mmCIF file of C-alpha atoms in Angstrom:
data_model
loop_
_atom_site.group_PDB
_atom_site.id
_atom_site.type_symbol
_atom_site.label_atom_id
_atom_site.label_comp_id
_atom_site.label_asym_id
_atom_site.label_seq_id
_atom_site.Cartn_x
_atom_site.Cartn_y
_atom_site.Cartn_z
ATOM 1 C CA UNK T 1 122.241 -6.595 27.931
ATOM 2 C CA UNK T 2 120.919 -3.256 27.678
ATOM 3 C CA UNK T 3 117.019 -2.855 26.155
ATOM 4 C CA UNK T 4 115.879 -1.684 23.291
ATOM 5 C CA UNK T 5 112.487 -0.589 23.254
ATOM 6 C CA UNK T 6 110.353 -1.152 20.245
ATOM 7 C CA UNK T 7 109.852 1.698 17.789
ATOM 8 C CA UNK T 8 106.062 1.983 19.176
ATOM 9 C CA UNK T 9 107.794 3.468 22.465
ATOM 10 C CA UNK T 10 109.259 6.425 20.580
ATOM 11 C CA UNK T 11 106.354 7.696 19.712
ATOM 12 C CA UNK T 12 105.408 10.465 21.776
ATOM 13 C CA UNK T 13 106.562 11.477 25.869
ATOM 14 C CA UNK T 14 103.609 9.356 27.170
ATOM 15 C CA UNK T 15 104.154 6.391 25.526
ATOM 16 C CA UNK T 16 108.121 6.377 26.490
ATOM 17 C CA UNK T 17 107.262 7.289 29.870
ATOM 18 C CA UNK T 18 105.378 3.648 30.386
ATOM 19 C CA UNK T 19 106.385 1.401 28.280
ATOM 20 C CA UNK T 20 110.461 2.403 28.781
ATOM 21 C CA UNK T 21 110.878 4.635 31.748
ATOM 22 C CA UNK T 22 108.878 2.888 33.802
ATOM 23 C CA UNK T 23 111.034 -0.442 33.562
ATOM 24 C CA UNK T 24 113.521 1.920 35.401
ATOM 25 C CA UNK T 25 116.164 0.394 33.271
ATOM 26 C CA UNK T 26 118.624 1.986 30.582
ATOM 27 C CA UNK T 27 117.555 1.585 27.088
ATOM 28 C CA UNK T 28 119.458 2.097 23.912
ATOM 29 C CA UNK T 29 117.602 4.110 20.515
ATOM 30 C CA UNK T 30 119.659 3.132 17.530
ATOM 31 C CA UNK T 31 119.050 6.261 15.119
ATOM 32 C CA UNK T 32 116.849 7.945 17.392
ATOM 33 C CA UNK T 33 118.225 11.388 16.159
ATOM 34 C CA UNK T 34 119.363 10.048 12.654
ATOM 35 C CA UNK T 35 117.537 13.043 11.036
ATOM 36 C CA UNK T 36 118.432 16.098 13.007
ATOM 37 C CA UNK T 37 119.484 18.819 10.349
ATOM 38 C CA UNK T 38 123.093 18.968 12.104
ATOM 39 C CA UNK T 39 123.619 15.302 10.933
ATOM 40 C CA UNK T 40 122.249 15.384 7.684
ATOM 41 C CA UNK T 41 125.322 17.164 6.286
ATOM 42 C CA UNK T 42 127.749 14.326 5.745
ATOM 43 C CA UNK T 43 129.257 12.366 2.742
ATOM 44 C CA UNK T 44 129.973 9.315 4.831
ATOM 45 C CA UNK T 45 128.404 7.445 8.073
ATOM 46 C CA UNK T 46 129.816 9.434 11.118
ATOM 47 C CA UNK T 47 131.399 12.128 9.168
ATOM 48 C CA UNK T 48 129.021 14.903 10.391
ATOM 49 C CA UNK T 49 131.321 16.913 12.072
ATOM 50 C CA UNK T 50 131.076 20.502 9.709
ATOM 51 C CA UNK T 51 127.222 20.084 9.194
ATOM 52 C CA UNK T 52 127.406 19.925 13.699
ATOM 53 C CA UNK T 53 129.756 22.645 13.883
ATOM 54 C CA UNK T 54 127.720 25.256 11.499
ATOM 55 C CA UNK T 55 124.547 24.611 13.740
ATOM 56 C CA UNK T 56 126.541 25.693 16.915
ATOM 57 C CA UNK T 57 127.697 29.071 14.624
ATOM 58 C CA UNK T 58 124.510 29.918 13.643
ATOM 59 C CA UNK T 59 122.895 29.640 16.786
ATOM 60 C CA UNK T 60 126.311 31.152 19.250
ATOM 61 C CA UNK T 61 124.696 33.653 21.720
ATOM 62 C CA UNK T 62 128.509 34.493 22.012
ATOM 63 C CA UNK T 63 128.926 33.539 25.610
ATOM 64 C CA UNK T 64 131.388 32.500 27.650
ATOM 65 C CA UNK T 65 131.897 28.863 28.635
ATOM 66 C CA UNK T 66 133.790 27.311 31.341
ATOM 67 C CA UNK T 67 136.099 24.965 29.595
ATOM 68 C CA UNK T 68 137.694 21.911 31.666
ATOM 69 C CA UNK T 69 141.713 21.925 30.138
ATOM 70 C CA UNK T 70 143.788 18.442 31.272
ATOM 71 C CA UNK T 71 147.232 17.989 31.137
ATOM 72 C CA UNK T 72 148.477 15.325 28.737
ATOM 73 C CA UNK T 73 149.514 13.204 31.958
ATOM 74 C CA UNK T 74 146.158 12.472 33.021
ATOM 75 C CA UNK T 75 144.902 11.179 30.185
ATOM 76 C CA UNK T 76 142.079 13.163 29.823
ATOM 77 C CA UNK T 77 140.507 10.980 32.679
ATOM 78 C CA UNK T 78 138.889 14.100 34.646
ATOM 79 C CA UNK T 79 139.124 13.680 38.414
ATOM 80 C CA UNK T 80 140.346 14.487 41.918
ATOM 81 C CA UNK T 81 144.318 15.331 42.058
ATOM 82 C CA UNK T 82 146.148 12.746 44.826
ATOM 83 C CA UNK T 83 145.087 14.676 47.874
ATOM 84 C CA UNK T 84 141.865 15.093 46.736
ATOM 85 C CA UNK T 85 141.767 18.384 47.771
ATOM 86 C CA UNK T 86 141.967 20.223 44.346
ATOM 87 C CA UNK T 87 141.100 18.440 41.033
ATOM 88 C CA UNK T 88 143.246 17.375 38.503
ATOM 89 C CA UNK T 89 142.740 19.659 35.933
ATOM 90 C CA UNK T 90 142.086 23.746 35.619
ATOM 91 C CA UNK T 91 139.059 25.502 34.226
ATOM 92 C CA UNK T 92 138.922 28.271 32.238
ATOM 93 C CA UNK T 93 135.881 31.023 31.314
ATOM 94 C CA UNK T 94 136.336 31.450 27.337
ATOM 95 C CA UNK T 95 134.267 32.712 24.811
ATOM 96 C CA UNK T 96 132.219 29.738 22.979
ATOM 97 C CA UNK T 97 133.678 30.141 19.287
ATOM 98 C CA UNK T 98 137.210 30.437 20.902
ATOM 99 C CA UNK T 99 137.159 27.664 22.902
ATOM 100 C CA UNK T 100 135.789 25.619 19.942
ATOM 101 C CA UNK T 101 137.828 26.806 17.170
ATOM 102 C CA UNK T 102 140.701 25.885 20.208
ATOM 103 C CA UNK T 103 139.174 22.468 20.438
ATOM 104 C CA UNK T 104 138.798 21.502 16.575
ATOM 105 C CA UNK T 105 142.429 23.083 15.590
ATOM 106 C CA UNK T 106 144.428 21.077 18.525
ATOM 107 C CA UNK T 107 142.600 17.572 18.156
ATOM 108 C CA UNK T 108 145.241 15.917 16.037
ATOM 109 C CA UNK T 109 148.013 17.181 17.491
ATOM 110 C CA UNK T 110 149.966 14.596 19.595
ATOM 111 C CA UNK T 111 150.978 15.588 23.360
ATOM 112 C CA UNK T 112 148.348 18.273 23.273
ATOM 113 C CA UNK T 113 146.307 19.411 26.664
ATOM 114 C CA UNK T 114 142.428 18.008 26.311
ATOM 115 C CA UNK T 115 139.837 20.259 26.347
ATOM 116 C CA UNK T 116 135.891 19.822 27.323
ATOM 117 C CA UNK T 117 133.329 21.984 27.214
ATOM 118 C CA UNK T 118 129.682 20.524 29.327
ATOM 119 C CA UNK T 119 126.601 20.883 29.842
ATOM 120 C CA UNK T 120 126.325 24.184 27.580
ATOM 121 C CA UNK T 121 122.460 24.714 28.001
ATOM 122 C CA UNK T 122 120.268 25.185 24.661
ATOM 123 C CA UNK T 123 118.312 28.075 25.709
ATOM 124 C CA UNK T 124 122.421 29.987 27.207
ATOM 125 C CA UNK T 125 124.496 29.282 24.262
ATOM 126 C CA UNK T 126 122.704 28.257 21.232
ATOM 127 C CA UNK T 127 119.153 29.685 21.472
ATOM 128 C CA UNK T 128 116.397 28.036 18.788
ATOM 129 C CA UNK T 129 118.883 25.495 18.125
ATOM 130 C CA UNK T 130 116.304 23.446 20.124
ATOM 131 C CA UNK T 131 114.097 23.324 17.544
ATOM 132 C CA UNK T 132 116.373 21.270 15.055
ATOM 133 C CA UNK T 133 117.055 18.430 17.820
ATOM 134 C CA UNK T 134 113.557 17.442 18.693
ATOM 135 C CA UNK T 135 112.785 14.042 19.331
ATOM 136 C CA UNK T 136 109.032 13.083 19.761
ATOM 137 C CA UNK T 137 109.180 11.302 23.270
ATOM 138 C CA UNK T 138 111.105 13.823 24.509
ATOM 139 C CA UNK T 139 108.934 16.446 26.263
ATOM 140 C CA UNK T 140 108.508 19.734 23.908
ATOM 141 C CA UNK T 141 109.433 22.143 27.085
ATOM 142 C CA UNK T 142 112.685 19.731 28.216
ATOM 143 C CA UNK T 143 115.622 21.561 26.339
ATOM 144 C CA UNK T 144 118.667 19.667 25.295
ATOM 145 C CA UNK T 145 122.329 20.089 26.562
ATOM 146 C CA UNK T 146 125.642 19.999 24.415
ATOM 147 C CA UNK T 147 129.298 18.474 25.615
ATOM 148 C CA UNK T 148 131.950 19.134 23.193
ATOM 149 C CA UNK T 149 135.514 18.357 23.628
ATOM 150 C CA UNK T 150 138.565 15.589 22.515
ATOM 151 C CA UNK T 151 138.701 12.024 24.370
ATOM 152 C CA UNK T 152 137.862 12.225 27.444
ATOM 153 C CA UNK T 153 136.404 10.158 30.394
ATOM 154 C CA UNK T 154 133.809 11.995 32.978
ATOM 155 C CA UNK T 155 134.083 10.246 36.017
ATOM 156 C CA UNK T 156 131.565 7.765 37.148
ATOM 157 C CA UNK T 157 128.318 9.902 38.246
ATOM 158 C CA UNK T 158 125.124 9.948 38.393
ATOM 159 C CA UNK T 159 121.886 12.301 37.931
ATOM 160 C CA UNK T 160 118.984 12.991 39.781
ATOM 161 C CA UNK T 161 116.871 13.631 36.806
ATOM 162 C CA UNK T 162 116.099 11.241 33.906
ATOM 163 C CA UNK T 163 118.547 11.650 30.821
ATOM 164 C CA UNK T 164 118.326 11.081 27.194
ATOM 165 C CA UNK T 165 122.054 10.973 25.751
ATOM 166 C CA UNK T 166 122.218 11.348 21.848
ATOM 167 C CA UNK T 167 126.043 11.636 20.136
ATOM 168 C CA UNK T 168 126.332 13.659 17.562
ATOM 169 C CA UNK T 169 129.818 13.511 16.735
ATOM 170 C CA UNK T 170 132.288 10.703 17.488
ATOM 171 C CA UNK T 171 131.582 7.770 19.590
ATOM 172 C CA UNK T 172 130.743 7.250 23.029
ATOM 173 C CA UNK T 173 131.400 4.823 25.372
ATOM 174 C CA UNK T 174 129.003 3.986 28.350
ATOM 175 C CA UNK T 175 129.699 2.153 31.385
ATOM 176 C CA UNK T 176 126.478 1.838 33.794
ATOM 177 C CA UNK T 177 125.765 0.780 37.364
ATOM 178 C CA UNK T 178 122.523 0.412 38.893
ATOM 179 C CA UNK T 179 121.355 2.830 41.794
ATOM 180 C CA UNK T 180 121.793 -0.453 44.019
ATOM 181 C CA UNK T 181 125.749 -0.686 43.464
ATOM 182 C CA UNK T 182 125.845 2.455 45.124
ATOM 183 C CA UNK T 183 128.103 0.622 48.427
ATOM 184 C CA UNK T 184 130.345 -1.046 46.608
ATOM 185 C CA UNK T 185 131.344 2.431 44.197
ATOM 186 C CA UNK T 186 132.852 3.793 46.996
ATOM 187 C CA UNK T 187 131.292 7.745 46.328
ATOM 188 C CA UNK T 188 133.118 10.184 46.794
ATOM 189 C CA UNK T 189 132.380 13.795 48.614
ATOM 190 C CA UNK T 190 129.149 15.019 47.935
ATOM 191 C CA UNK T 191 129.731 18.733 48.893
ATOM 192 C CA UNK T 192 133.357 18.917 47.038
ATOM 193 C CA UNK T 193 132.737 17.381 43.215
ATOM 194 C CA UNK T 194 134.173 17.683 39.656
ATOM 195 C CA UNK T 195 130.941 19.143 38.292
ATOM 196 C CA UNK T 196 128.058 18.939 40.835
ATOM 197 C CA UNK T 197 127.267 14.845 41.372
ATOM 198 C CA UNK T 198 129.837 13.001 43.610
ATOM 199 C CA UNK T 199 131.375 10.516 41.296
ATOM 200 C CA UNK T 200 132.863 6.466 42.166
ATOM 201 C CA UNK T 201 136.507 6.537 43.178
ATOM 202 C CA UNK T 202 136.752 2.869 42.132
ATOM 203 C CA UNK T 203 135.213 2.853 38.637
ATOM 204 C CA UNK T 204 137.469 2.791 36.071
ATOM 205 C CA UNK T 205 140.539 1.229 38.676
ATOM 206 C CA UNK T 206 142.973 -1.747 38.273
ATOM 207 C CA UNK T 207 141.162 -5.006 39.645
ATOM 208 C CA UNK T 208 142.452 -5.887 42.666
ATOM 209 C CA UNK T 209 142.856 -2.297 43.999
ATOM 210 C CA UNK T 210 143.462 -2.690 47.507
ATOM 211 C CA UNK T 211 141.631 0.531 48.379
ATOM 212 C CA UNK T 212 138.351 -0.711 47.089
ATOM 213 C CA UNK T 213 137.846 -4.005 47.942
ATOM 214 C CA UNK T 214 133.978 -4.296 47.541
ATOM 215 C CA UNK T 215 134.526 -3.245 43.891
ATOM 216 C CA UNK T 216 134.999 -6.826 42.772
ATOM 217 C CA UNK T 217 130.854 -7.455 43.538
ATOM 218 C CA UNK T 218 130.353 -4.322 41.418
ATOM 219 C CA UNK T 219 132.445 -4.530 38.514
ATOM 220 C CA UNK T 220 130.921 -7.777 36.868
ATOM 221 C CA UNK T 221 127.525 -5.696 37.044
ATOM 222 C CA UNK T 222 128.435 -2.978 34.671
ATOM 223 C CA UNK T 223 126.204 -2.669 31.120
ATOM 224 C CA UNK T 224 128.769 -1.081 28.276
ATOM 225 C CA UNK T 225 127.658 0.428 25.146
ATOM 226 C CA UNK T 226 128.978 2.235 22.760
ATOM 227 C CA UNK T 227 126.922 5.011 20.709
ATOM 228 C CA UNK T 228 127.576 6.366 16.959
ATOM 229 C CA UNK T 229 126.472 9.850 15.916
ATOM 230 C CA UNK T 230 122.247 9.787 15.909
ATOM 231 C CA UNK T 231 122.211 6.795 18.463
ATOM 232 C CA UNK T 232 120.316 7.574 21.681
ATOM 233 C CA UNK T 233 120.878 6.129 25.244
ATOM 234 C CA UNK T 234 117.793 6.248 28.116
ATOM 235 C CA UNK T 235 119.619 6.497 31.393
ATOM 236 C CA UNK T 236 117.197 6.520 34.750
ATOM 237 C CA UNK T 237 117.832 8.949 37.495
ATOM 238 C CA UNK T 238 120.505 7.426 39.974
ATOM 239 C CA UNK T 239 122.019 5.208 37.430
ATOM 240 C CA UNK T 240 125.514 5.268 37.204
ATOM 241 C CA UNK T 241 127.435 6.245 34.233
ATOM 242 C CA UNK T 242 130.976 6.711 33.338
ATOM 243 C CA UNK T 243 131.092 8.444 29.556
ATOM 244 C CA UNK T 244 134.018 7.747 27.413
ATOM 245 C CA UNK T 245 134.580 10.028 24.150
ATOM 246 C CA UNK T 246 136.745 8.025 22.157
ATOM 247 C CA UNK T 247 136.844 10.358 18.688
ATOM 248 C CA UNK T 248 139.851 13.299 18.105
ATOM 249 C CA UNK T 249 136.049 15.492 18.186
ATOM 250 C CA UNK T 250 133.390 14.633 20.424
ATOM 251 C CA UNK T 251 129.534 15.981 20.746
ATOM 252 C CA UNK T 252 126.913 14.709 23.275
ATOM 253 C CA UNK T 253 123.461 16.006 22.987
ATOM 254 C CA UNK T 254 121.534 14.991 26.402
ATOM 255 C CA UNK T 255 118.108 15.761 27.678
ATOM 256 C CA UNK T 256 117.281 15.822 31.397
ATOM 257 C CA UNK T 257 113.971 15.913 32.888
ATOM 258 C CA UNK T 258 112.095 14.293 35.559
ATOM 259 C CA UNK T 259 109.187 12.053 34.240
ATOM 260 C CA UNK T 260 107.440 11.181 37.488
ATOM 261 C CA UNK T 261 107.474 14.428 38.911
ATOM 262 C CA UNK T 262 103.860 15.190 40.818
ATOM 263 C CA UNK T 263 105.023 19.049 41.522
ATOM 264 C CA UNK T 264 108.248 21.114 42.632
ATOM 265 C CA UNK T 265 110.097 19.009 44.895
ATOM 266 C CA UNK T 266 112.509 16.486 44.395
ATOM 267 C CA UNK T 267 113.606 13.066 46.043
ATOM 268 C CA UNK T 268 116.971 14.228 46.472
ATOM 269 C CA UNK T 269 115.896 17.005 48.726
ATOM 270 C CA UNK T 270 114.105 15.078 50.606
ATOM 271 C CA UNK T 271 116.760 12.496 51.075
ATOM 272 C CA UNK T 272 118.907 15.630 52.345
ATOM 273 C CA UNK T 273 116.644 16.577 54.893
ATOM 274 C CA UNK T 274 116.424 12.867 56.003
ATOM 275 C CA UNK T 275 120.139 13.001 56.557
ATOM 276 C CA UNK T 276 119.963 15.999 59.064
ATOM 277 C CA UNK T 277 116.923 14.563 60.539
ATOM 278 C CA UNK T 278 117.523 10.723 61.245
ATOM 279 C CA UNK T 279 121.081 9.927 59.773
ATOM 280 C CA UNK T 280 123.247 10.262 63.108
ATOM 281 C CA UNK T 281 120.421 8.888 65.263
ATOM 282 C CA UNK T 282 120.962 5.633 67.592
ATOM 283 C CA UNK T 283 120.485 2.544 65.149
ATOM 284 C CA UNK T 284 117.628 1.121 67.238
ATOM 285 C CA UNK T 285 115.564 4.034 66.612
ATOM 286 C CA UNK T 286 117.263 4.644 62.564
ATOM 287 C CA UNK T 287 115.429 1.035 61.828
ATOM 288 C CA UNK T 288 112.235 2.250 63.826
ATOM 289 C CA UNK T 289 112.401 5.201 61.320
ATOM 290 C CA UNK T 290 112.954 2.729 58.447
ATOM 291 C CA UNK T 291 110.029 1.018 58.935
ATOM 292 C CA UNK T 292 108.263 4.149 58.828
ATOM 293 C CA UNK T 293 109.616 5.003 55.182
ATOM 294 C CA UNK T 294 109.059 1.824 54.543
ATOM 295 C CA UNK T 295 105.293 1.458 55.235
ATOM 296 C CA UNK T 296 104.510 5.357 54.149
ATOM 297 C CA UNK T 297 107.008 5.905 51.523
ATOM 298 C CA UNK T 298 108.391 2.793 49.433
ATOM 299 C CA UNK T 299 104.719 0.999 50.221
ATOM 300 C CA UNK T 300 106.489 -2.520 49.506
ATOM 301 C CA UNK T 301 103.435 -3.964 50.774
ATOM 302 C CA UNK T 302 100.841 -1.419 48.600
ATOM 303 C CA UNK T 303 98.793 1.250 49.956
ATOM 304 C CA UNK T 304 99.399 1.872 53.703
ATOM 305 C CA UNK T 305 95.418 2.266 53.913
ATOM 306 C CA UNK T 306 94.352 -0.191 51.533
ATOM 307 C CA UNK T 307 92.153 -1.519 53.883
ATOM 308 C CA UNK T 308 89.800 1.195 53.967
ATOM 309 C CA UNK T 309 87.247 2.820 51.491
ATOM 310 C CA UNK T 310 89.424 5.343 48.690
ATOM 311 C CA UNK T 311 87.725 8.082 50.370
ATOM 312 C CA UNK T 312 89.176 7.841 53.550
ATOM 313 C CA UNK T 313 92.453 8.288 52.537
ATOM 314 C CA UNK T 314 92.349 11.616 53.355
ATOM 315 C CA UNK T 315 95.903 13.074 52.371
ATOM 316 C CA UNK T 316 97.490 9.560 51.974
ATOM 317 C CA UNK T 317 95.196 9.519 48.391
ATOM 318 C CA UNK T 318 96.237 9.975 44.988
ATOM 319 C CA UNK T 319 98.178 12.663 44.645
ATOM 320 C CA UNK T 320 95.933 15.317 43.659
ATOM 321 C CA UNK T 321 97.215 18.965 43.567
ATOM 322 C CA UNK T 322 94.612 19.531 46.569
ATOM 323 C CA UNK T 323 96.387 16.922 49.169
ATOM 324 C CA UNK T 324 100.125 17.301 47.233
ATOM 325 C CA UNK T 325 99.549 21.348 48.686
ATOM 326 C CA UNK T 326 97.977 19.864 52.022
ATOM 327 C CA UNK T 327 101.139 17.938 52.817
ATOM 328 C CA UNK T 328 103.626 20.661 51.779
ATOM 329 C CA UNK T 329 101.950 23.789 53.928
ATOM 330 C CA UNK T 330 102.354 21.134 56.888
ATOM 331 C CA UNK T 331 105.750 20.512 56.268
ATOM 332 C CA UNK T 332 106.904 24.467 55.793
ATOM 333 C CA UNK T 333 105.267 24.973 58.227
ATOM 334 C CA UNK T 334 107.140 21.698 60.536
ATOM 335 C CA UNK T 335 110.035 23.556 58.622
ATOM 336 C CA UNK T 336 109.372 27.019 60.181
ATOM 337 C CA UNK T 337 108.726 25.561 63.785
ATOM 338 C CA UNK T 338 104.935 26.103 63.755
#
């Protein structure tokens, strides 16, 4: 069962942050966006689709977009090809209007190719169009993101930053695994992906499959939901998500930002770094190492110098921007040799 916060959450970026984010758990927002101009033209529930297409050509900046084009074989499920080498289906630069005049003329048409256009950024493609899909917990600077296209199903991914997912045409489908499943996915690449994350080879596969095993401890774990034009999903950074478009026209409007950020670097860096540094050391020193994360990083026990007086905690104290820039010179400068 997936949570739905109570309306008082919504209310502005600080209140969502604690009361939902915190929980580190999705969250669904029935109507969240219900009065975003681009829905309010429509003469029946979910039949928004003109009023959503004459925000995108008011705002066009006229750019091109890279446009992800499937053969009818596959489905329109977006993945490797069988060698994994290559990818199942070609991309193509075209000019926004094209590519969605291409898109809205093709969708009924049986046997066609499927077309997807992603992550089109607000401030590229449509800029001020930000200003007609606010919503008040979402921070004012974070700007939103659009995926157009038919069906389709994006691969099972995740993010490293926190996501609000609003449909604005269509339906959606959700499938979500927590950041702990993560072994029994069976990930993929991380240097040679669809469209930046790895992505799950075994999501979405026939139970049973031979070639992932562990998949059966995974697959009764999975929260589905589906979304209707103006719902809103929460999804926290390293969930996994597989997104299913199941209309002829699909629109996603999603918001990513990272709510417990303390200054410019990110986890996943540092998790990068930890790789090089300790990944392909002997295991008797890799758990000598883990207890180290353990009792400066993850803290499962609290404060690693709880026992003494706040202000002796030198650069192990709160996170000021005085010790958060003591602790980064000395590691550029670790970084540089010094």
């Amino acid at each position: 069962m997936i949570h739905e916060p109570p309306a008082g959450a919504l209310r502005d970026p600080d209140h969502f942050r604690t009361i939902v984010m915190e929980r580190g758990e999705p969250a669904i927002m029935r109507g969240a966006a219900r009065d975003w101009a681009m829905l309010a033209d429509r003469t029946a529930p979910g039949e928004n689709l003109a009023g959503v297409i004459d925000q995108f050509r008011r705002f066009d900046a006229g750019r091109l977009a890279e446009v992800f084009v499937g053969k009818p074989e596959i489905a329109a499920r977006y993945n490797y090809d069988a060698s994994m080498a290559g990818f199942n289906f070609d991309r193509s630069m075209i000019r926004f209007d094209d590519a969605l005049t291409q898109i809205l003329a093709s969708a009924s048409e049986p046997d066609r190719p499927s077309m997807y256009m992603g992550s089109l950024a607000a401030e590229t493609y449509f800029p001020g169009i930000e200003e007609t899909t606010r919503l008040p917990f979402v921070p004012v600077a974070v700007r939103p993101r659009f995926w157009i296209g038919h069906p389709s199903t994006v691969a099972c991914h995740y993010d490293t930053m926190d996501n609000v997912a609003c449909v604005a045409v269509g339906r959606r489908r959700f499938t979500l695994f927590p950041p702990d499943a993560i072994e029994d996915l069976y990930v993929g690449p991380i240097d040679h992906t669809l469209a930046g994350q790895p992505i799950s080879l075994a999501v979405g596969s026939e139970p049973g499959d031979p070639r992932y095993p562990k998949f059966a401890q995974a697959r009764d774990r999975a929260l589905v939901v589906e979304l209707d034009p103006g719902d809103a999903l929460y999804i926290p950074k390293l969930w996994w998500h597989q997104v299913e478009a199941l209309s002829e026209v699909n629109v996603l409007v999603n918001f990513w930002w990272d709510g417990f950020a303390t200054g410019p670097d990110q986890p996943y860096t540092a998790m990068l770094m930890s790789m090089l540094a300790i990944a392909e050391r002997p295991p008797a020193e890799r758990e000598a190492w883990r207890a180290w994360f353990d009792h400066y990083v993850f803290r499962p026990d609290g404060h690693p110098l709880s026992f003494l007086p706040v202000e002796q905690h030198g650069v192990l104290g709160a996170q000021s921007k005085d010790n958060y820039a003591r602790i980064r010179t000395l590691v550029m400068r670790l970084l540089r040799g010094g």
